[in-house]
Coordinates of C-alpha atoms in Angstrom, one line a residue:
X11 CA -10.3 -7.9 22.1
X12 CA -9.2 -9.4 25.4
X13 CA -6.0 -8.0 27.0
X14 CA -5.2 -10.1 30.1
X15 CA -2.6 -8.5 32.4
X16 CA 0.1 -11.1 31.7
X17 CA 3.5 -11.0 30.1
X18 CA 4.2 -14.5 28.8
X19 CA 7.7 -13.6 27.6
X20 CA 8.6 -11.4 30.6
X21 CA 9.6 -14.3 32.9
X22 CA 11.8 -15.6 30.0
X23 CA 10.9 -19.3 30.4
X24 CA 9.2 -21.6 27.9
X25 CA 7.1 -22.9 30.8
X26 CA 5.5 -19.5 31.3
X27 CA 4.7 -19.2 27.6
X28 CA 3.3 -22.8 27.6
X29 CA 1.0 -22.0 30.6
X30 CA -0.2 -18.9 28.7
X31 CA -1.1 -20.9 25.6
X32 CA -2.9 -23.4 27.8
X33 CA -5.1 -20.5 29.1
X34 CA -5.7 -19.4 25.5
X35 CA -6.8 -23.0 24.5
X36 CA -9.2 -23.0 27.5
X37 CA -10.6 -19.7 26.3
X38 CA -11.1 -21.2 22.8
X39 CA -13.1 -24.1 24.4
X40 CA -15.3 -21.7 26.3
X41 CA -15.9 -19.4 23.3
X42 CA -16.5 -22.4 21.0
X43 CA -14.0 -21.0 18.3
X44 CA -10.3 -20.6 17.9
X45 CA -8.6 -17.5 19.4
X46 CA -6.2 -15.3 17.6
X47 CA -3.3 -14.8 20.1
X48 CA -1.1 -11.8 19.5
X49 CA 2.1 -11.4 21.5
X50 CA 4.0 -8.0 21.2
X51 CA 7.5 -7.4 22.4
X52 CA 9.7 -4.3 22.4
X53 CA 13.1 -5.3 20.8
X54 CA 16.3 -3.6 20.0
X55 CA 16.4 -1.6 16.8
X56 CA 15.6 -3.8 13.8
X57 CA 15.3 -2.9 10.2
X58 CA 12.0 -4.4 9.0
X59 CA 13.2 -4.7 5.4
X60 CA 16.4 -6.4 6.5
X61 CA 14.4 -8.8 8.6
X62 CA 12.2 -9.6 5.6
X63 CA 15.2 -10.1 3.4
X64 CA 16.6 -12.6 5.9
X65 CA 13.5 -14.8 6.2
X66 CA 11.9 -14.2 2.7
X67 CA 10.2 -17.2 1.2
X68 CA 8.6 -16.8 -2.2
X69 CA 5.9 -19.3 -1.2
X70 CA 4.7 -17.2 1.7
X71 CA 2.6 -14.0 1.5
X72 CA 4.2 -10.8 2.8
X73 CA 3.4 -7.2 3.2
X74 CA 6.1 -4.5 3.5
X75 CA 5.7 -0.7 3.6
X76 CA 8.1 2.0 4.6
X77 CA 8.1 5.8 4.4
X78 CA 11.5 7.0 5.6
X79 CA 10.6 10.7 5.8
X80 CA 7.9 9.8 8.3
X81 CA 10.2 7.5 10.2
X82 CA 8.2 4.3 10.0
X83 CA 8.6 0.9 8.4
X84 CA 6.6 -2.4 8.8
X85 CA 7.0 -5.9 7.5
X86 CA 4.9 -9.0 8.1
X87 CA 4.9 -12.5 6.6
X88 CA 3.1 -15.8 6.6
X89 CA -0.5 -16.2 7.5
X90 CA -2.2 -16.5 10.9
X91 CA -5.7 -15.6 9.6
X92 CA -6.9 -14.3 6.2
X93 CA -10.0 -13.1 4.4
X94 CA -11.0 -12.3 0.8
X95 CA -13.9 -10.3 -0.5
X96 CA -15.3 -8.9 -3.8
X97 CA -18.1 -6.7 -4.9
X98 CA -19.3 -3.3 -3.9
X99 CA -19.4 -4.3 -0.2
X100 CA -15.9 -5.6 0.0
X101 CA -14.7 -3.0 2.5
X102 CA -17.8 -3.4 4.6
X103 CA -17.3 -7.2 4.6
X104 CA -13.7 -6.7 5.6
X105 CA -14.7 -4.4 8.5
X106 CA -17.2 -7.1 9.7
X107 CA -14.5 -9.8 9.5
X108 CA -12.0 -7.7 11.5
X109 CA -14.6 -7.0 14.2
X110 CA -15.4 -10.7 14.5
X111 CA -11.8 -11.6 14.6
X112 CA -11.0 -9.0 17.3
X113 CA -13.9 -10.3 19.4
X114 CA -12.0 -13.6 19.5
X115 CA -8.5 -12.2 20.0
X116 CA -6.2 -12.3 23.1
X117 CA -3.4 -9.7 22.9
X118 CA -0.6 -9.2 25.4
X119 CA 2.5 -7.0 25.6
X120 CA 3.0 -3.2 25.4
X121 CA -0.1 -2.5 23.3
X122 CA 0.4 1.3 23.6
X123 CA 3.6 1.1 21.5
X124 CA 3.3 2.0 17.8
X125 CA 2.5 -1.1 15.7
X126 CA 1.9 -3.3 18.7
X127 CA -1.0 -5.8 18.7
X128 CA -2.6 -7.5 15.7
X129 CA -2.6 -5.7 12.4
X130 CA -4.7 -6.6 9.3
X131 CA -2.7 -6.0 6.1
X132 CA -4.7 -5.3 2.9
X133 CA -4.1 -5.8 -0.8
X134 CA -7.1 -4.2 -2.6
X135 CA -7.6 -3.9 -6.3
X136 CA -8.7 -0.8 -8.1
X137 CA -12.0 -2.5 -9.1
X138 CA -14.6 -4.3 -7.0
X139 CA -14.1 -7.4 -9.1
X140 CA -10.8 -9.0 -10.1
X141 CA -10.3 -10.1 -13.7
X142 CA -10.1 -13.8 -14.5
X143 CA -6.6 -15.2 -13.8
X144 CA -5.6 -12.1 -11.8
X145 CA -2.6 -12.4 -9.4
X146 CA -4.6 -11.0 -6.5
X147 CA -8.4 -11.0 -5.6
X148 CA -10.2 -7.7 -5.5
X149 CA -9.6 -7.6 -1.7
X150 CA -7.4 -9.8 0.5
X151 CA -6.4 -9.1 4.0
X152 CA -4.3 -11.2 6.4
X153 CA -2.9 -11.1 9.9
X154 CA 0.8 -12.2 9.6
X155 CA 2.3 -14.9 11.8
X156 CA 5.2 -12.4 12.5
X157 CA 5.5 -8.7 12.1
X158 CA 8.4 -6.3 12.8
X159 CA 7.8 -2.5 12.8
X160 CA 9.8 0.5 13.5
X161 CA 8.4 4.0 14.4
X162 CA 11.0 6.5 15.3
X163 CA 13.3 4.9 17.9
X164 CA 10.7 2.2 18.9
X165 CA 10.8 -1.3 17.4
X166 CA 8.2 -3.9 18.1
X167 CA 8.1 -7.5 17.1
X168 CA 4.7 -9.2 17.1
X169 CA 3.9 -13.0 16.9
X170 CA 0.3 -14.0 15.9
X171 CA -1.0 -17.5 16.1
X172 CA -4.5 -19.1 15.9
X173 CA -5.0 -21.3 19.0
X174 CA -7.8 -23.8 18.9
X175 CA -9.2 -25.8 21.8
X176 CA -7.1 -28.8 20.8
X177 CA -4.0 -26.9 19.7
X178 CA -0.7 -28.7 19.9
X179 CA 0.5 -26.5 22.8
X180 CA 4.1 -27.9 23.0
X181 CA 4.7 -27.2 19.3
X182 CA 3.2 -23.7 19.5
X183 CA 5.2 -22.9 22.5
X184 CA 8.5 -24.1 20.9
X185 CA 7.8 -22.1 17.7
X186 CA 6.9 -18.8 19.4
X187 CA 9.8 -19.2 21.9
X188 CA 12.2 -19.6 19.0
X189 CA 10.8 -16.5 17.3
X190 CA 11.1 -14.6 20.6
X191 CA 14.8 -15.5 20.9
X192 CA 15.4 -14.7 17.2
X193 CA 13.9 -11.2 17.3
X194 CA 15.6 -10.5 20.6
X195 CA 19.0 -10.9 18.9
X196 CA 18.4 -11.0 15.2
X197 CA 21.0 -12.5 12.9
X198 CA 21.0 -10.9 9.5
X199 CA 23.6 -13.3 8.1
X200 CA 20.9 -15.5 6.5
X201 CA 19.9 -12.8 4.0
X202 CA 20.8 -13.7 0.5
X203 CA 21.9 -10.6 -1.5
X204 CA 19.6 -10.2 -4.5
X205 CA 20.8 -7.9 -7.3
X206 CA 18.4 -6.1 -9.6
X207 CA 18.4 -7.6 -13.1
X208 CA 20.2 -5.9 -16.0
X209 CA 18.3 -3.7 -18.5
X210 CA 15.3 -5.4 -20.0
X211 CA 15.8 -7.0 -23.4
X212 CA 12.2 -6.2 -24.3
X213 CA 9.5 -3.7 -23.4
X214 CA 6.0 -4.4 -24.7
X215 CA 3.3 -1.8 -24.7
X216 CA 0.1 -3.6 -23.7
X217 CA -2.5 -2.5 -26.2
X218 CA 0.1 -1.7 -28.9
X219 CA 2.1 1.3 -29.9
X220 CA 0.0 4.5 -30.2
X221 CA -2.9 3.1 -28.2
X222 CA -2.4 5.5 -25.4
X223 CA -2.4 8.6 -27.5
X224 CA -5.5 7.4 -29.3
X225 CA -7.3 6.8 -26.0
X226 CA -6.4 10.3 -24.7
X227 CA -7.6 11.9 -28.0
X228 CA -10.9 10.0 -27.6
X229 CA -11.3 11.1 -24.0
X230 CA -10.7 14.7 -25.0
X231 CA -13.5 14.4 -27.5
X232 CA -15.8 13.0 -24.8
X233 CA -14.8 15.7 -22.3
X234 CA -15.5 18.4 -24.9
X235 CA -19.0 17.2 -25.4
X236 CA -19.6 17.2 -21.7
X237 CA -19.6 13.5 -20.9
X238 CA -17.3 14.1 -17.9
X239 CA -14.7 16.6 -16.6
X240 CA -11.7 14.3 -16.0
X241 CA -10.6 10.8 -16.6
X242 CA -7.3 9.2 -15.5
X243 CA -5.9 6.9 -18.2
X244 CA -3.1 4.5 -17.5
X245 CA -0.5 2.6 -19.6
X246 CA 1.0 -0.8 -18.9
X247 CA 4.5 -1.8 -20.1
X248 CA 5.7 -5.4 -19.8
X249 CA 9.4 -5.7 -19.3
X250 CA 11.3 -8.9 -19.9
X251 CA 14.8 -9.6 -18.6
X252 CA 17.2 -12.5 -18.8
X253 CA 17.4 -12.7 -15.0
X254 CA 14.5 -13.0 -12.6
X255 CA 13.1 -9.9 -10.8
X256 CA 13.2 -10.1 -7.0
X257 CA 11.4 -7.7 -4.7
X258 CA 14.2 -7.7 -2.1
X259 CA 16.6 -6.5 -4.8
X260 CA 14.4 -3.5 -5.6
X261 CA 13.0 -2.3 -2.2
X262 CA 16.2 -0.9 -0.6
X263 CA 16.8 1.1 -3.8
X264 CA 13.3 2.5 -3.7
X265 CA 13.3 3.6 -0.1
X266 CA 16.7 5.3 -0.5
X267 CA 15.7 7.0 -3.8
X268 CA 12.2 8.1 -2.7
X269 CA 12.2 8.8 1.1
X270 CA 9.0 10.8 0.9
X271 CA 7.1 7.9 -0.8
X272 CA 5.6 4.7 0.5
X273 CA 8.0 2.0 -0.7
X274 CA 6.1 -1.2 -0.6
X275 CA 5.9 -4.9 -1.6
X276 CA 2.9 -7.2 -1.4
X277 CA 3.4 -10.9 -2.2
X278 CA 0.6 -13.3 -2.9
X279 CA 2.6 -16.4 -1.8
X280 CA 2.6 -17.8 -5.4
X281 CA 5.7 -16.1 -6.6
X282 CA 4.2 -12.8 -7.7
X283 CA 4.7 -9.5 -5.9
X284 CA 3.2 -6.0 -6.4
X285 CA 5.9 -3.4 -5.6
X286 CA 6.4 0.3 -6.0
X287 CA 7.0 3.7 -4.4
X288 CA 3.7 5.6 -4.0
X289 CA 3.6 9.4 -3.3
X290 CA 0.0 9.3 -2.4
X291 CA -1.6 8.7 0.9
X292 CA -5.3 7.7 0.7
X293 CA -6.1 8.1 4.4
X294 CA -4.6 7.7 7.8
X295 CA -6.5 7.5 11.1
X296 CA -4.8 7.9 14.5
X297 CA -5.7 9.5 17.8
X298 CA -9.2 10.4 16.6
X299 CA -8.0 12.3 13.6
X300 CA -8.3 11.6 9.9
X301 CA -5.5 12.7 7.5
X302 CA -5.8 12.5 3.7
X303 CA -4.6 14.7 0.8
X304 CA -5.4 15.9 -2.7
X305 CA -2.5 15.1 -5.1
X306 CA -3.1 16.0 -8.7
X307 CA -1.2 18.2 -11.2
X308 CA 2.4 17.5 -12.1
X309 CA 5.5 18.9 -13.8
X310 CA 9.0 17.5 -14.4
X311 CA 12.1 18.3 -12.4
X312 CA 14.7 20.5 -14.0
X313 CA 18.3 19.7 -14.9
X314 CA 19.5 22.9 -13.1
X315 CA 18.2 24.9 -10.1
X316 CA 16.8 27.6 -12.3
X317 CA 15.0 25.2 -14.7
X318 CA 13.6 23.3 -11.7
X319 CA 12.3 26.5 -10.1
X320 CA 10.8 27.5 -13.4
X321 CA 8.9 24.2 -13.8
X322 CA 7.7 24.5 -10.2
X323 CA 6.5 28.1 -10.7
X324 CA 4.8 27.1 -13.9
X325 CA 2.9 24.3 -12.1
X326 CA 1.7 26.6 -9.3
X327 CA 0.2 28.9 -11.9
X328 CA -1.0 26.4 -14.5
X329 CA -4.8 26.9 -14.9
X330 CA -5.1 23.3 -16.2
X331 CA -3.3 21.7 -13.3
X332 CA -5.0 23.9 -10.7
X333 CA -8.4 22.9 -12.1
X334 CA -7.4 19.3 -12.1
X335 CA -6.3 19.6 -8.5
X336 CA -9.5 21.4 -7.4
X337 CA -11.5 18.5 -8.8
X338 CA -9.8 16.1 -6.4
X339 CA -10.1 18.4 -3.4
X340 CA -13.8 19.0 -4.1
X341 CA -14.4 15.3 -4.5
X342 CA -12.8 14.5 -1.1
X343 CA -15.2 17.0 0.5
X344 CA -18.2 15.7 -1.3
X345 CA -17.5 12.0 -0.5
X346 CA -17.1 12.6 3.2
X347 CA -20.0 15.1 3.5
X348 CA -22.4 12.6 5.0
X349 CA -20.0 12.1 8.0
X350 CA -20.4 15.7 9.0
X351 CA -16.6 16.3 9.3
X352 CA -15.1 19.7 9.5
X353 CA -12.3 19.4 6.9
X354 CA -9.2 21.5 7.5
X355 CA -6.9 22.4 4.6
X356 CA -5.0 25.3 3.0
X357 CA -6.8 27.5 0.4
X358 CA -4.0 27.0 -2.1
X359 CA -2.0 23.8 -2.9
X360 CA 1.6 23.5 -2.1
X361 CA 4.4 21.8 -4.0
X362 CA 5.5 18.2 -3.3
X363 CA 8.9 17.7 -4.9
X364 CA 9.9 14.1 -5.5
X365 CA 13.1 12.9 -7.1
X366 CA 11.7 12.9 -10.6
X367 CA 8.5 15.1 -10.6
X368 CA 6.7 18.0 -8.9
X369 CA 3.1 17.5 -7.7
X370 CA 0.4 19.9 -6.5
X371 CA -0.4 18.7 -2.9
X372 CA -3.0 19.8 -0.4
X373 CA -3.1 17.9 3.0
X374 CA -6.6 17.5 4.5
X375 CA -7.4 16.6 8.1
X376 CA -10.4 16.4 10.4
X377 CA -11.5 15.1 13.8
X378 CA -13.5 11.9 13.7
X379 CA -16.6 10.8 15.6
X380 CA -15.9 7.9 17.9
X381 CA -17.8 5.4 15.8
X382 CA -15.9 6.2 12.6
X383 CA -13.7 3.4 11.2
X384 CA -10.9 3.8 8.7
X385 CA -12.6 1.3 6.3
X386 CA -15.6 3.6 6.2
X387 CA -13.3 6.3 4.9
X388 CA -11.5 4.0 2.4
X389 CA -14.8 2.9 0.9
X390 CA -15.8 6.5 0.4
X391 CA -12.5 8.0 -0.8
X392 CA -11.5 5.2 -3.3
X393 CA -11.1 5.8 -6.2
X394 CA -10.3 9.5 -5.9
X395 CA -10.4 11.6 -9.1
X396 CA -6.6 11.6 -8.9
X397 CA -6.7 7.9 -10.1
X398 CA -10.2 7.6 -11.6
X399 CA -11.8 10.8 -12.7
X400 CA -14.8 13.1 -12.2
X401 CA -17.8 12.7 -12.1
X402 CA -17.0 9.2 -10.9
X403 CA -19.5 7.0 -12.7
X404 CA -19.0 8.3 -16.3
X405 CA -15.3 8.7 -15.8
X406 CA -14.8 5.1 -14.6
X407 CA -17.0 3.9 -17.5
X408 CA -14.7 5.7 -19.9
X409 CA -11.6 4.4 -18.2
X410 CA -12.8 0.8 -18.5
X411 CA -13.6 1.3 -22.2
X412 CA -10.5 3.2 -23.2
X413 CA -7.8 1.3 -21.2
X414 CA -6.5 -1.9 -22.7
X415 CA -5.8 -3.9 -19.6
X416 CA -7.2 -4.7 -16.1
X417 CA -5.5 -2.6 -13.4
X418 CA -5.3 -5.3 -10.7
X419 CA -3.8 -3.7 -7.6
X420 CA -2.6 -0.7 -9.5
X421 CA -4.1 2.5 -8.1
X422 CA -6.0 0.4 -5.5
X423 CA -5.9 1.1 -1.7
X424 CA -3.1 -0.8 0.1
X425 CA -2.4 -0.6 3.8
X426 CA -3.4 -1.8 7.2
X427 CA -6.0 -1.6 10.0
X428 CA -4.9 -1.9 13.6
X429 CA -6.8 -3.3 16.6
X430 CA -8.1 0.2 17.5
X431 CA -9.9 0.8 14.2
X432 CA -7.1 3.1 12.9
X433 CA -4.4 2.5 10.4
X434 CA -3.1 3.9 7.1
X435 CA -3.8 3.3 3.4
X436 CA -1.8 4.5 0.4
X437 CA -2.6 4.4 -3.3
X438 CA -0.8 1.7 -5.3
X439 CA 0.9 4.0 -7.8
X440 CA 4.4 4.1 -9.4
X441 CA 4.1 0.3 -9.3
X442 CA 4.7 -3.0 -11.0
X443 CA 3.6 -6.6 -10.8
X444 CA 6.7 -8.8 -10.9
X445 CA 6.5 -12.4 -11.9
X446 CA 9.7 -14.3 -12.7
X447 CA 11.5 -12.6 -15.6
X448 CA 8.7 -10.2 -16.4
X449 CA 7.6 -7.0 -14.7
X450 CA 4.4 -5.2 -15.7
X451 CA 4.7 -1.6 -14.8
X452 CA 1.9 0.9 -14.6
X453 CA 1.7 4.7 -15.0
X454 CA -1.2 7.1 -15.7
X455 CA -2.1 10.7 -16.2
X456 CA -5.2 12.8 -15.6
X457 CA -6.9 14.0 -18.8
X458 CA -8.9 17.2 -18.6
X459 CA -9.8 19.9 -21.1
X460 CA -6.6 21.3 -22.3
X461 CA -4.6 18.1 -22.1
X462 CA -2.5 17.1 -25.1
X463 CA -2.0 13.4 -26.1
X464 CA 1.7 13.7 -26.6
X465 CA 2.3 15.6 -23.4
X466 CA 0.3 13.1 -21.4
X467 CA 2.3 10.3 -23.0
X468 CA 5.5 12.1 -22.1
X469 CA 4.3 12.4 -18.4
X470 CA 3.8 8.6 -18.3
X471 CA 7.2 8.1 -19.9
X472 CA 8.8 10.1 -17.1
X473 CA 7.1 7.9 -14.5
X474 CA 8.1 4.7 -16.3
X475 CA 11.7 5.9 -16.5
X476 CA 11.9 6.3 -12.7
X477 CA 10.3 2.9 -12.1
X478 CA 12.6 1.1 -14.6
X479 CA 15.6 2.6 -12.9
X480 CA 14.5 1.1 -9.7
X481 CA 13.5 -2.3 -11.1
X482 CA 16.7 -2.9 -13.1
X483 CA 20.3 -1.8 -13.3
X484 CA 19.6 0.0 -16.6

């Protein structure tokens, strides 16, 4: 990536910006291919979600993620460059595309600031291949035309544009200059308030009533005869309402209700959005360090302090849940073994208390060799036993056989890669695909020896209840 020592917005004239774009067009002629031009500017405090609300267009792709407890939020929309992939090498192919793109990128501005420079936003399915007619391919990444991100007290706006040798420089200059002025003094008045729809008039269990309990019972039979140790089985409920679902009407509720989770929305530009509030980080890479976590084993929250404490204490001493959690932790170590990392983690899990559920949680970190890339880690870690099972191959085969629907983006890795090879991915859990007046919600549970079909069904009902409360005004 080329980082010339210029600040095209610093002199605050369209002429300076136009001269910079002329230099970029000349570079495109020399290189023989278009250049991705990325201009970052530090701006006054902006709320990325409020910005997205103000300029939301259903016909444009967008990516939004925010984790209030960690103090960050990012939103990007429209497409400067994009790439799709499928198959077992989809993450390797994405890594190669990013490298080729960055080799032809010109980035200016305060690139040391958090979220400055070009970012590649991912929507990745659970499976390597997407089902026919799926709303999203098995992997899609894009660099947005505009991006706003906040980390702590720093807010950065980024404009990305593809500049060819014969680019219409006057038009590009005018467009970016307008965006620079807009983000320098953002006007939120364009935002159209979107209410959540009322309670659904219909909830359809995909696969039919009782199908989940039957699938769990069959999995327990297969576990007992030694086919595998654990499989994660999910349910899908399709809600239908009289009013249309709208991602902007849901997201503010999610981030306020679940500040420890990743509230997110990923739109395909065709009117469909995958939204949710995930508690699970897959992996984060920053400053030469890798951070992931084992998240498995759960219990409900109590109605009183004493009941809540009893549920939490029971979870910490549950042989079944501790065994399930250990499977995930051991899997992380095994999948990263060939990288020679020295993993650092506590010997016993801690509690992660969310608004509606307790989880067993063990953070894991390690120093990374210089050549390591976040997508190398994503490809190794996904799918973890927390969303797939163990051992992986027989568990995934059972999952495909016993579940009654394709997962799509549910439980897939969603996130971003920055221009340094770092970034962050979370697992697309506690989520729904919204499409007009329907929302298909997903929830799953880990099945191990000792699981009971009705208890696993009740666990998924708890997760659906929390999601429905966010999606609608029920």
